[in-house]
Short mmCIF file of C-alpha atoms in Angstrom, two decimals:
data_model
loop_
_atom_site.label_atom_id
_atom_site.label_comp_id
_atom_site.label_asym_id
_atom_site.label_seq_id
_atom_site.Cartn_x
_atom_site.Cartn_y
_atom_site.Cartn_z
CA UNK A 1 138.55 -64.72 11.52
CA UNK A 2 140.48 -68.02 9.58
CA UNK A 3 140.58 -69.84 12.72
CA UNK A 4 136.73 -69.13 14.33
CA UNK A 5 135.47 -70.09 10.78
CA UNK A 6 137.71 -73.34 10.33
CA UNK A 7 136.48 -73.94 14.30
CA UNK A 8 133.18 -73.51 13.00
CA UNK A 9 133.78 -76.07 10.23
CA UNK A 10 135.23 -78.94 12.05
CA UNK A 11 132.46 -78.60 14.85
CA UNK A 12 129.96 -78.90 12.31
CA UNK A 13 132.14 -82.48 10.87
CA UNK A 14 132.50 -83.25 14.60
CA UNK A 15 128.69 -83.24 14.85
CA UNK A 16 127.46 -85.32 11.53
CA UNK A 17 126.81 -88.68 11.13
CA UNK A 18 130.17 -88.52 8.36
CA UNK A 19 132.18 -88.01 11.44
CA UNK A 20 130.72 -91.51 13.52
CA UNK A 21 131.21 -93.69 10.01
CA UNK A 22 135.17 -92.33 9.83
CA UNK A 23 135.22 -92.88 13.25
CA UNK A 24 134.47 -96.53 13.51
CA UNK A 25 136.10 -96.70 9.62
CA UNK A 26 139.45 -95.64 11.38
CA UNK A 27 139.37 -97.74 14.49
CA UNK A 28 137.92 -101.06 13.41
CA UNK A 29 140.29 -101.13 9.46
CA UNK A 30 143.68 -99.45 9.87
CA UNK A 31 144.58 -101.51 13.06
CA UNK A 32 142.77 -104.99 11.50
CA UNK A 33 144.35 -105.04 8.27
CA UNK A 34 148.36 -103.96 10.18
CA UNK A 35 147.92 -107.09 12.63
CA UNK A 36 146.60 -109.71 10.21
CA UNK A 37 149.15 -108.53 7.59
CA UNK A 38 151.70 -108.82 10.03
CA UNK A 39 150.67 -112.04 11.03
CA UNK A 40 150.85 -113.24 7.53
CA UNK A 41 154.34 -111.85 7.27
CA UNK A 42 155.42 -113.88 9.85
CA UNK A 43 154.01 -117.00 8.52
CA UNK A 44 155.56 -116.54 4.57
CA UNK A 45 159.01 -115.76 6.97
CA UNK A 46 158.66 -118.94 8.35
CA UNK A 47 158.00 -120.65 4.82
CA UNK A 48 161.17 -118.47 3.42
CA UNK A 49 162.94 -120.09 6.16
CA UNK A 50 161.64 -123.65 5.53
CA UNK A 51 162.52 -123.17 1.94
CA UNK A 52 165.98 -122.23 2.33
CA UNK A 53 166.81 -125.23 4.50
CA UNK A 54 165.12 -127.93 2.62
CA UNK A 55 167.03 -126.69 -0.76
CA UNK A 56 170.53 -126.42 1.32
CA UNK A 57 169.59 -130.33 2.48
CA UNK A 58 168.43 -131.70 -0.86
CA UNK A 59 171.93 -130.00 -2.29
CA UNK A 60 174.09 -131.55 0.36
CA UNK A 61 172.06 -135.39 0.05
CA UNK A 62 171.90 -135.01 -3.31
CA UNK A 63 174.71 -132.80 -4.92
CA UNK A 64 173.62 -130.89 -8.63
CA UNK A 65 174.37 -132.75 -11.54
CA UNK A 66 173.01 -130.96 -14.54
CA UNK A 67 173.02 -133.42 -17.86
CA UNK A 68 169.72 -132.80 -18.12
CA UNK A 69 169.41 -128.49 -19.13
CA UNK A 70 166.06 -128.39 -17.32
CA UNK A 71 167.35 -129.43 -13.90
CA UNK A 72 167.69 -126.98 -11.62
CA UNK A 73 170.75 -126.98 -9.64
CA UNK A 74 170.55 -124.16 -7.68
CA UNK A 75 167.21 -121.52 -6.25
CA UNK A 76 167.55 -118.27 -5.58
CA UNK A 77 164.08 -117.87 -3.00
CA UNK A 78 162.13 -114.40 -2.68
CA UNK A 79 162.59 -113.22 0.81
CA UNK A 80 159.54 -111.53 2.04
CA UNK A 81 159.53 -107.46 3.57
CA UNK A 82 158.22 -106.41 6.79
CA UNK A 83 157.00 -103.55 5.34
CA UNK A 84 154.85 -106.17 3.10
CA UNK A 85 152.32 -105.20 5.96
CA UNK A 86 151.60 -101.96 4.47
CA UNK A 87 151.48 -102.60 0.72
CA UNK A 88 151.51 -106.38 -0.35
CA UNK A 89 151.88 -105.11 -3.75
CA UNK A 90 153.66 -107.61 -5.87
CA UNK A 91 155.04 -110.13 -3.30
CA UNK A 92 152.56 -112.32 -3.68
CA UNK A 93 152.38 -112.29 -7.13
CA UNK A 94 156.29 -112.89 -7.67
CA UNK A 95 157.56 -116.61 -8.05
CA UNK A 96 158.48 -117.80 -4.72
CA UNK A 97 161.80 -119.11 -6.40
CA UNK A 98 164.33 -118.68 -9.16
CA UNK A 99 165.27 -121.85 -10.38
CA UNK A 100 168.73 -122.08 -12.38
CA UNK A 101 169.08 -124.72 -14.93
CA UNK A 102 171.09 -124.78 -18.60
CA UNK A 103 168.29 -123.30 -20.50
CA UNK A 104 168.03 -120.33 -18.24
CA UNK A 105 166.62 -119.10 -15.40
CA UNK A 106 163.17 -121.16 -14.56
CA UNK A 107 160.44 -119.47 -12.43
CA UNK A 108 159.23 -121.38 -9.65
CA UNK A 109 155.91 -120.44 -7.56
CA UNK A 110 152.87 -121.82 -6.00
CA UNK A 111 151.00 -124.70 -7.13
CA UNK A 112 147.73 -124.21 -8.27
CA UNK A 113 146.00 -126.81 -5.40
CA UNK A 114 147.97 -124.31 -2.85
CA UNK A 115 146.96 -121.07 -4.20
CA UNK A 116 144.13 -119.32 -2.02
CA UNK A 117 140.69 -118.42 -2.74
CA UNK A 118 141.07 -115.31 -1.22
CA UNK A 119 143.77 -114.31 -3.86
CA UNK A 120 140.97 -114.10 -6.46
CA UNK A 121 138.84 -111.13 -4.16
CA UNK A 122 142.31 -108.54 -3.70
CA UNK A 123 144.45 -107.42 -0.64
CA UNK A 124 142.99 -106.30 1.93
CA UNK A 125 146.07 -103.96 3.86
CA UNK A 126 146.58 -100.55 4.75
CA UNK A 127 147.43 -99.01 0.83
CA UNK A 128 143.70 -100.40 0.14
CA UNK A 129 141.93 -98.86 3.30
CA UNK A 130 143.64 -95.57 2.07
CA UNK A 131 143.36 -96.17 -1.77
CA UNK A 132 140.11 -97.15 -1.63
CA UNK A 133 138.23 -96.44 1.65
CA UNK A 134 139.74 -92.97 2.69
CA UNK A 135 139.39 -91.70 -0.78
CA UNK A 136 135.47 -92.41 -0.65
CA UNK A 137 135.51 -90.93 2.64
CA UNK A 138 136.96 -87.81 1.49
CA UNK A 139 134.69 -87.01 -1.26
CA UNK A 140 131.69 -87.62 1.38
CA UNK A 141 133.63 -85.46 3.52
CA UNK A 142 133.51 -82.15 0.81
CA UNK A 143 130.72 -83.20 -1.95
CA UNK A 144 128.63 -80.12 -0.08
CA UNK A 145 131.07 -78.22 1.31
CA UNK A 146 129.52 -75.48 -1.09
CA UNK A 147 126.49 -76.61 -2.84
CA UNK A 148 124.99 -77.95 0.39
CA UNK A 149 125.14 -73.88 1.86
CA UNK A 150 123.73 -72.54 -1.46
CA UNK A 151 121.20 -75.10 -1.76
CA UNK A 152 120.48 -73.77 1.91
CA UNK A 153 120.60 -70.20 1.34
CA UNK A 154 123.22 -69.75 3.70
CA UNK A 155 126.46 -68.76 1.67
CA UNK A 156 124.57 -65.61 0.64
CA UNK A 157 124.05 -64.55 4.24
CA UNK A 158 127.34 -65.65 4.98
CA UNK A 159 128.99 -64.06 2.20
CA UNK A 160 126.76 -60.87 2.71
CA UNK A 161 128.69 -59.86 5.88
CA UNK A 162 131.68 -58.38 3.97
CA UNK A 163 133.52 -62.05 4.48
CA UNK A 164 136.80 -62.85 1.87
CA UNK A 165 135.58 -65.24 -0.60
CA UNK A 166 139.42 -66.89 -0.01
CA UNK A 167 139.41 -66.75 3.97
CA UNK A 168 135.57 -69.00 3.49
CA UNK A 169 136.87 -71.53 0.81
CA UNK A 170 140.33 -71.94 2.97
CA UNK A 171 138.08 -72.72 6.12
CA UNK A 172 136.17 -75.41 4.66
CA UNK A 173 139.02 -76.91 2.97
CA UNK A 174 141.38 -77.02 5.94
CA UNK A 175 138.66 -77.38 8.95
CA UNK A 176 137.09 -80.81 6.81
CA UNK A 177 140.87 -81.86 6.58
CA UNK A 178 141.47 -81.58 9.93
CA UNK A 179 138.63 -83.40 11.22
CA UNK A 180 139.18 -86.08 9.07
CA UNK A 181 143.29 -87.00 9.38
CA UNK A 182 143.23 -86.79 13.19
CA UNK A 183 141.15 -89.86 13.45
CA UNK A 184 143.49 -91.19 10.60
CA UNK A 185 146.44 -90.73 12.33
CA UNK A 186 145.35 -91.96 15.79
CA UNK A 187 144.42 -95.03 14.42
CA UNK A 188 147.33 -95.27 12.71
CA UNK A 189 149.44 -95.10 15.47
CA UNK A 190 147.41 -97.34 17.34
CA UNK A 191 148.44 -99.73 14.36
CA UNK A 192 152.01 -99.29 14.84
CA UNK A 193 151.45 -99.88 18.86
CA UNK A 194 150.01 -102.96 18.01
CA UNK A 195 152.65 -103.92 15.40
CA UNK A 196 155.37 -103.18 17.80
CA UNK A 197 154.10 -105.14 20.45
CA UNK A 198 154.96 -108.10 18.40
CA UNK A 199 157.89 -107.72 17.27
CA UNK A 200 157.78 -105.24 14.43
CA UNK A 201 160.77 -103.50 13.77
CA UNK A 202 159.82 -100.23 13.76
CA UNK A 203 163.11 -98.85 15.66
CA UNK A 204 165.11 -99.32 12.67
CA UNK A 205 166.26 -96.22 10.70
CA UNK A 206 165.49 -97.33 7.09
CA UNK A 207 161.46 -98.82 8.26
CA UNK A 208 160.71 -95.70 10.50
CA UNK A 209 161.55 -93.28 7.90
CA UNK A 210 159.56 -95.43 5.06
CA UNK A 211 156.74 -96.09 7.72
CA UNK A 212 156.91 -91.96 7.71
CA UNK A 213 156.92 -91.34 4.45
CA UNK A 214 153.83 -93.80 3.76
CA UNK A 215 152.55 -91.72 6.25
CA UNK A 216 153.18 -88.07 4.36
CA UNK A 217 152.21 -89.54 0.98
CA UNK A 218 148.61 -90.91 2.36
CA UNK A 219 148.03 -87.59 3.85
CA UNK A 220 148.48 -86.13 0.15
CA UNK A 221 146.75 -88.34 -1.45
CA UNK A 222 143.97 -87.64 1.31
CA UNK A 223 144.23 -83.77 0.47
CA UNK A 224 144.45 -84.53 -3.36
CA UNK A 225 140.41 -86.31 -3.14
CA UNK A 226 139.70 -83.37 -0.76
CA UNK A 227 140.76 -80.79 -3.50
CA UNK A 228 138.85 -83.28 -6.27
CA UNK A 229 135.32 -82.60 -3.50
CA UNK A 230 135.83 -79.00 -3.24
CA UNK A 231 135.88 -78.39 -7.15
CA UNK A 232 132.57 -80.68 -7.64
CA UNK A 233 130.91 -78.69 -4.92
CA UNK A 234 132.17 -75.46 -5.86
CA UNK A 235 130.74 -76.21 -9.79
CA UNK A 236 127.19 -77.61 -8.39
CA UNK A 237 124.45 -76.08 -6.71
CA UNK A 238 122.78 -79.20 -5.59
CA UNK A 239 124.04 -81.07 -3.09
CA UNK A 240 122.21 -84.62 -4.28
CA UNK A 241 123.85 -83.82 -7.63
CA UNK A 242 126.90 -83.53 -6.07
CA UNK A 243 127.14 -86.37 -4.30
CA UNK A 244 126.40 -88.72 -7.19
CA UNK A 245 129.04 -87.08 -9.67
CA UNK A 246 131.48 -87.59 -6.56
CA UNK A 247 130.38 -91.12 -6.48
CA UNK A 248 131.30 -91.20 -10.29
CA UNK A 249 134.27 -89.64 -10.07
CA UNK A 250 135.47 -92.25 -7.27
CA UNK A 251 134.71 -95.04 -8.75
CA UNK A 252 136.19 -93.98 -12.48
CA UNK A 253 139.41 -92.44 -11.05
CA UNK A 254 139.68 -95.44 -8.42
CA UNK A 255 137.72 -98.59 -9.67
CA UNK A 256 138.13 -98.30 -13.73
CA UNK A 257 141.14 -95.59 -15.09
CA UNK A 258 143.82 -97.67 -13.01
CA UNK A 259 143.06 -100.94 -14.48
CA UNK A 260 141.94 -99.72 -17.94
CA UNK A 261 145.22 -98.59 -18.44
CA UNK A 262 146.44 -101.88 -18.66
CA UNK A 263 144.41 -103.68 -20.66
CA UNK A 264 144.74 -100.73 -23.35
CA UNK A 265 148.04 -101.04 -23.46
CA UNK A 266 147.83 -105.29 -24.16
CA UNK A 267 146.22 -104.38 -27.00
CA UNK A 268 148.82 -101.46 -27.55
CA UNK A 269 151.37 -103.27 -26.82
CA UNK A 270 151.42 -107.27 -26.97
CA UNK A 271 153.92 -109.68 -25.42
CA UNK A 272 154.58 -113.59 -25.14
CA UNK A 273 154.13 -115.18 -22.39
CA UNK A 274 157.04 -116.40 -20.56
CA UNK A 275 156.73 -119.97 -20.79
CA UNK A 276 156.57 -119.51 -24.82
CA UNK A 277 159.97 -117.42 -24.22
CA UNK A 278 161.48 -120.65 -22.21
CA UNK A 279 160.54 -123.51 -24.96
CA UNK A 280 162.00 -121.32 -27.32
CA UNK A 281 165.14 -121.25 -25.93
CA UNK A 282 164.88 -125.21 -25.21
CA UNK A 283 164.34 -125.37 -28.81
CA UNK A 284 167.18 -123.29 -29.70
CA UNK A 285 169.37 -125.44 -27.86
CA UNK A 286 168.58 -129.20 -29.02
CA UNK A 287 168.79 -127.41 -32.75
CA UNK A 288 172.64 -126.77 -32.23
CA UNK A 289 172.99 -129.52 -30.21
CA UNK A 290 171.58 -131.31 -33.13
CA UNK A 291 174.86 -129.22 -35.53
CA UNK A 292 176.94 -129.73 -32.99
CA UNK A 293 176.73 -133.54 -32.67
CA UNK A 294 176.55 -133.71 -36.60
CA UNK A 295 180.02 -131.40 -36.61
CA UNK A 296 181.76 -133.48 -33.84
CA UNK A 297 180.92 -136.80 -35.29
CA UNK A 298 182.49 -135.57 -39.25
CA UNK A 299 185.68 -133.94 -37.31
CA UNK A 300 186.30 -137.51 -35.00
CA UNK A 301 185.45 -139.59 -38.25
CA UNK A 302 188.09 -137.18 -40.49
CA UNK A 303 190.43 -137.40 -38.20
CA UNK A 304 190.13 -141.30 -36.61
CA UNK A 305 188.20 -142.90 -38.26
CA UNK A 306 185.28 -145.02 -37.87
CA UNK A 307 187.34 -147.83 -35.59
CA UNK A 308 187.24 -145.92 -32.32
CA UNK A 309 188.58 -147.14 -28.63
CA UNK A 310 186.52 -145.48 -26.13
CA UNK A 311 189.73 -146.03 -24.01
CA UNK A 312 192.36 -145.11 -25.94
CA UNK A 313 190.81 -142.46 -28.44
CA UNK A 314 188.95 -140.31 -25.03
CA UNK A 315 191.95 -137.86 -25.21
CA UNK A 316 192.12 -137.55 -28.79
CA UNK A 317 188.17 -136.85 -28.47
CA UNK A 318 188.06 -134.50 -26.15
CA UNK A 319 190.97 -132.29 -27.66
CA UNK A 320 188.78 -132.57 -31.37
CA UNK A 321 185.25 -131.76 -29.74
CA UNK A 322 186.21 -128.95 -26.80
CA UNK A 323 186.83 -126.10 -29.49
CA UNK A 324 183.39 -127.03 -31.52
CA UNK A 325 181.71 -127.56 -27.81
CA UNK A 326 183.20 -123.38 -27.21
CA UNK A 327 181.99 -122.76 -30.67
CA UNK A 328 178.36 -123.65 -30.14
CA UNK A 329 178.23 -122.79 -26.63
CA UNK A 330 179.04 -119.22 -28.07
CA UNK A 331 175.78 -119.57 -30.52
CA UNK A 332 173.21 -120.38 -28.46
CA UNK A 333 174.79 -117.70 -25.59
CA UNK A 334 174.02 -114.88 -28.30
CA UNK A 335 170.78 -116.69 -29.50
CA UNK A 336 169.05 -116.91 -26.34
CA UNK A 337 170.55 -113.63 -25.47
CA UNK A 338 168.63 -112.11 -28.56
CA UNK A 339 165.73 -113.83 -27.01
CA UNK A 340 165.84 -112.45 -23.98
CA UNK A 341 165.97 -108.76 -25.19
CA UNK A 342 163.53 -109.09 -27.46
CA UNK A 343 161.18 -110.57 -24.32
CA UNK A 344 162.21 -107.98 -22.33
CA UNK A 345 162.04 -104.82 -24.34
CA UNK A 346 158.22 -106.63 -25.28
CA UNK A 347 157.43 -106.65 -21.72
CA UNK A 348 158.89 -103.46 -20.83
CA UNK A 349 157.62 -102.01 -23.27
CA UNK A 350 153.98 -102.97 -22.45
CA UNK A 351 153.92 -102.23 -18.36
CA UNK A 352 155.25 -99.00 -19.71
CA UNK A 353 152.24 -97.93 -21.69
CA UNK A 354 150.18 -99.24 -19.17
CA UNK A 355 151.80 -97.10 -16.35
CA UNK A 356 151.83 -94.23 -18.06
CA UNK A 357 147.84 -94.37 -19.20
CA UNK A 358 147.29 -95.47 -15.51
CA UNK A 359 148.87 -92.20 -14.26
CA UNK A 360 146.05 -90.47 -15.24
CA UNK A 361 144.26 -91.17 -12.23
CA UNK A 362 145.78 -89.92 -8.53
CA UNK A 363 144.63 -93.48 -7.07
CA UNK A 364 147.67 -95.06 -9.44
CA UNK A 365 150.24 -92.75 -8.60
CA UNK A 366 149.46 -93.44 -4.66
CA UNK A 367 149.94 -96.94 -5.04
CA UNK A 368 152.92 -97.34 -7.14
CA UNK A 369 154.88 -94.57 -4.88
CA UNK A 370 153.45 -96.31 -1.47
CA UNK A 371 154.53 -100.28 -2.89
CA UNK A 372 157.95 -99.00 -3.58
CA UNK A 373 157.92 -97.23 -0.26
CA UNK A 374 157.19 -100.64 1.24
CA UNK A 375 159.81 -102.81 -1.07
CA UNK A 376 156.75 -104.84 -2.94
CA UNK A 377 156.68 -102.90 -6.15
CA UNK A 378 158.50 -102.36 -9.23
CA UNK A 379 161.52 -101.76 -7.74
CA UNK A 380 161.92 -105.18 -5.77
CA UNK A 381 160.51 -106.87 -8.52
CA UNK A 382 163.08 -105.86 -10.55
CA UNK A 383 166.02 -106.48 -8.68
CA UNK A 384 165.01 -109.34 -7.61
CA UNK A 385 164.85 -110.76 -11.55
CA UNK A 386 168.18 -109.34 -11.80
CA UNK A 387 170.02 -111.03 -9.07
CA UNK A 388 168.80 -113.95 -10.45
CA UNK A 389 170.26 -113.39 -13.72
CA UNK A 390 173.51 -112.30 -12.50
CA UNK A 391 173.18 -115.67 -10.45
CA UNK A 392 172.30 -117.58 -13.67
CA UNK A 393 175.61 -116.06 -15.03
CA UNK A 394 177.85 -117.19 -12.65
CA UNK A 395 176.83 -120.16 -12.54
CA UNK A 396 176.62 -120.37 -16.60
CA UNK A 397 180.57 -118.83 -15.95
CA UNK A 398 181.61 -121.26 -13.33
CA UNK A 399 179.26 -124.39 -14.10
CA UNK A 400 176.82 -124.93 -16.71
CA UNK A 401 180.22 -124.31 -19.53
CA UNK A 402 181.56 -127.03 -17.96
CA UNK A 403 178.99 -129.15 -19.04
CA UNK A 404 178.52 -130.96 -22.50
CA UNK A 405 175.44 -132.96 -23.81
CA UNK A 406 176.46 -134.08 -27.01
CA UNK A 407 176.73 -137.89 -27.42
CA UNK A 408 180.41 -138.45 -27.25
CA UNK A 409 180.31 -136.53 -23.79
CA UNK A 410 177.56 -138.33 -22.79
CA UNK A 411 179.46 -141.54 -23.96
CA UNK A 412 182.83 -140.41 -22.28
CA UNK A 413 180.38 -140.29 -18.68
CA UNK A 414 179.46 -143.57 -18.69
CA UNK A 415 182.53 -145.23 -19.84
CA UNK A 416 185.18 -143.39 -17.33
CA UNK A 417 186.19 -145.47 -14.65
CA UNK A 418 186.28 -142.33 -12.37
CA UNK A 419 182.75 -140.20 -12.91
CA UNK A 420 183.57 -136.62 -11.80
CA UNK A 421 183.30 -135.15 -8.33
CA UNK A 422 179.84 -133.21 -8.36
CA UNK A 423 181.25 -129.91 -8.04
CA UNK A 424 180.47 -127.17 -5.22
CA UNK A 425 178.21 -124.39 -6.55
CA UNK A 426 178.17 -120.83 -5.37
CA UNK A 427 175.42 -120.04 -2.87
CA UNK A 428 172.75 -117.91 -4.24
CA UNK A 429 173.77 -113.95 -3.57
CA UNK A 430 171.70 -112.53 -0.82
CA UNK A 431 169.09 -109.64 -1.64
CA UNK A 432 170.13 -106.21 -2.49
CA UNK A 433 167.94 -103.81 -0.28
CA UNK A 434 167.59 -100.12 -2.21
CA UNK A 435 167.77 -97.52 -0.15
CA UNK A 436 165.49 -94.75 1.04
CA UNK A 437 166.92 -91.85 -1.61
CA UNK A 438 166.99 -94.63 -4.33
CA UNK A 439 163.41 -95.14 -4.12
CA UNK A 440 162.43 -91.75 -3.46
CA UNK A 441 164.40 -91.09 -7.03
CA UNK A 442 162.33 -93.77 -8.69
CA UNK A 443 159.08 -92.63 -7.59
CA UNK A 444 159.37 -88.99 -8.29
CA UNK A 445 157.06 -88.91 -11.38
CA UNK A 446 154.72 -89.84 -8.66
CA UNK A 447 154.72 -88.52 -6.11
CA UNK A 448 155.07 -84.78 -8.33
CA UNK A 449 152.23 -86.04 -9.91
CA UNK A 450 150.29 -86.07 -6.66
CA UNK A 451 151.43 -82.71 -5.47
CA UNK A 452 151.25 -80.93 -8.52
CA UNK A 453 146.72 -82.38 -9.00
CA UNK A 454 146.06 -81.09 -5.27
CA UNK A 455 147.43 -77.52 -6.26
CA UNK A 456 145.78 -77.45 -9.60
CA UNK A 457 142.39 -78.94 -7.91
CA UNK A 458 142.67 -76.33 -5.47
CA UNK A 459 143.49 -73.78 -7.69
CA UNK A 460 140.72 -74.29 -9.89
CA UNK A 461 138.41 -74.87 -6.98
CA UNK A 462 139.21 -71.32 -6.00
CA UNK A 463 138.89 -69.52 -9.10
CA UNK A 464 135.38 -70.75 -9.36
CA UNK A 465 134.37 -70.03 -6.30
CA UNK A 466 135.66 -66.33 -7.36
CA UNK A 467 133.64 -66.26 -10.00
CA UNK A 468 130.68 -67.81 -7.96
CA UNK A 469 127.47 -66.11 -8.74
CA UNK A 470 126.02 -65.87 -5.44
#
């Protein structure tokens, strides 16, 4: 009886005008949006590639020298994801470069004259088409799967023939889903034809199984808007009704919640901006260079004298200034450290709130579990600051200690008859790449909280349709 009614139900999709608009939806977006995507992937590979060899030439013409602490001597460039063609999620919005100089690490990124229109009206790529477009879809799909056949006067007839109440509700649910994820899936797999045609690398392990599980969470979040049509059908009798609370309930839970979130949580939770975080630590260090000048000048002056030979005092110097030098390199290591945390615990503190009021809606959830899938969310962003500060500490370890600014260094420079050999700096580290069952871990909150709104959507659906008074 399940499967003639379900038949029933998807020849009934088949035959609408819903079915044509998916249809043409399917075929003409999902392939689109996977080739141009693509396409633009390989173009920022070729500008990662550019990048890296004009920075290796200027080093090797013009070796780092790093007097001045907002020089940077060495980049650590954002290498863009083939999987970027899924999700762009944060790539784009992440500084192109990490720049290393003496005051910290400096964030590089587009000029404003080279920044796109286009950036200003969103990404168009496959996590929008399902975010945005399938989710619509799917509440067209279900917005009368009841209260169009009691507005007809056909669930009473149909219900009068002795039919389960469950074995009806179960048939609309799973017929409608049906009809709608075979289209979904042929066209994406038309997609991934396309992409592999030139030259995407589907074949290996760690993309297939991510392409997959894009795959398995769109076809939940799919079900999840299904469940959300069901329950406003089931609680109407009206299908016109129905279709404009649908409408409302797409555009709150997809259009406004996600981004509300957000800018509640600014006011929650307020930060600096990060080029307010930088100057302070410039300021921090011309203050103790300031005390530390003052403190080598009294401990050369107590201990030569005023008369000094440039020539014949520069050992005496050095030995007098290197322990203050240590001494106030310490300081403004644990004063911009203090900085830093306090920036960071601000910021964290903030996308926090945000993520969490966000969650409220399934439409967030989707996208933060599908960018990770694809390496362009939080979890690339964040290792990719990280690198950079381990970077920034190797080099502070290996380099920028090395270094002194005060006037008697400065002094010593230009007077030696033998200026130092520029020394060779490490190259930047390469990109850590998190694995499958790391990201999986790290998106858990999500992805429960998608499975656990379809059963409770369905759940409730059911229990009023129980209690339905026919």
């Amino acid at each position: 009886m399940l499967t003639t009614l379900i038949q029933k139900e998807m020849m009934h999709h088949i035959l609408s005008v819903r079915f044509v608009a998916l249809l043409v939806m399917c075929l003409l977006l999902v392939p689109l949006t996977l080739h141009i995507n693509y396409r633009n992937y390989l173009q920022n590979q070729v500008n990662y590639q550019e990048s890296l060899k004009l920075s290796t030439a200027e080093s090797e013409e013009k070796p780092p020298d790093a007097p001045d602490p907002d020089t940077e001597v060495s980049k650590l460039f954002l290498k863009p994801t083939p999987l970027s063609v899924f999700a762009k999620g944060l790539e784009e919005s992440l500084p192109s470069y990490l720049g290393m100089t003496r005051n910290g690490v400096k964030q590089g990124s587009m000029s404003l004259g080279e920044a796109p229109l286009s950036s200003a009206l969103g990404n168009l790529d496959f996590l929008f088409v399902v975010s945005t477009v399938f989710s619509l879809l799917a509440l067209l799909f279900t917005f009368d799967a009841v209260a169009g056949e009691r507005e007809a006067g056909t669930l009473r007839i149909t219900l009068s023939n002795a039919l389960p109440r469950d074995l009806f509700l179960w048939s609309k649910l799973i017929g409608g889903y049906i009809v709608f994820v075979v289209p979904f899936l042929v066209a994406f797999l038309l997609g991934l034809l396309l992409l592999v045609s030139q030259g995407f690398p589907l074949g290996e392990s760690d993309i297939f199984l991510r392409v997959l599980s894009l795959t398995l969470v769109s076809l939940l979040y799919i079900g999840v808007f299904f469940a959300i049509g069901t329950v406003i059908s089931t609680y109407l009798d009206n299908s016109k009704t129905a279709l404009i609370i649908a409408f409302t309930v797409w555009v709150l839970a997809v259009l406004i919640a996600p981004r509300a979130g957000f800018l509640t949580a600014k006011l929650i939770a307020p930060t600096r901006a990060i080029q307010s975080v930088y100057m302070e630590k410039t300021a921090i260090r011309n203050n103790l260079n300031t005390e530390k000048e003052q403190a080598i000048g009294e401990k050369i002056i107590g201990t030569i004298g005023t008369s000094i030979n440039f020539n014949e005092d520069m050992a005496k110097i050095r030995e007098l200034r290197e322990p203050i030098d240590a001494e106030y390199r310490q300081k403004f290591q644990e004063q911009v450290g203090k900085v830093d945390r306090e920036y960071q615990r601000e910021k964290q503190r903030q996308e926090s709130v945000g993520e969490n009021l966000s969650r409220i809606t399934p439409t967030a959830s989707l996208i933060y579990l599908a960018m990770n899938l694809a390496e362009t969310g939080k979890i690339k962003r964040n290792t990719y600051f990280q690198m950079g500060t381990r970077y920034y500490n190797q080099l502070e370890t290996a380099y920028f200690s090395e270094i002194a600014d005060d006037q008697f260094a400065t002094i010593a420079r230009f007077t030696s008859s033998k200026p130092p050999e520029p020394k060779k700096l490490a190259p930047p580290p390469d990109m850590v790449e998190t694995s499958l069952s790391e990201t999986v871990r790290h998106s858990v909150v999500d992805l429960l909280l998608l499975c656990f709104l379809a059963v409770v959507l369905i759940t409730v659906a059911f229990l009023k349709f129980f209690s339905l008074d026919i």
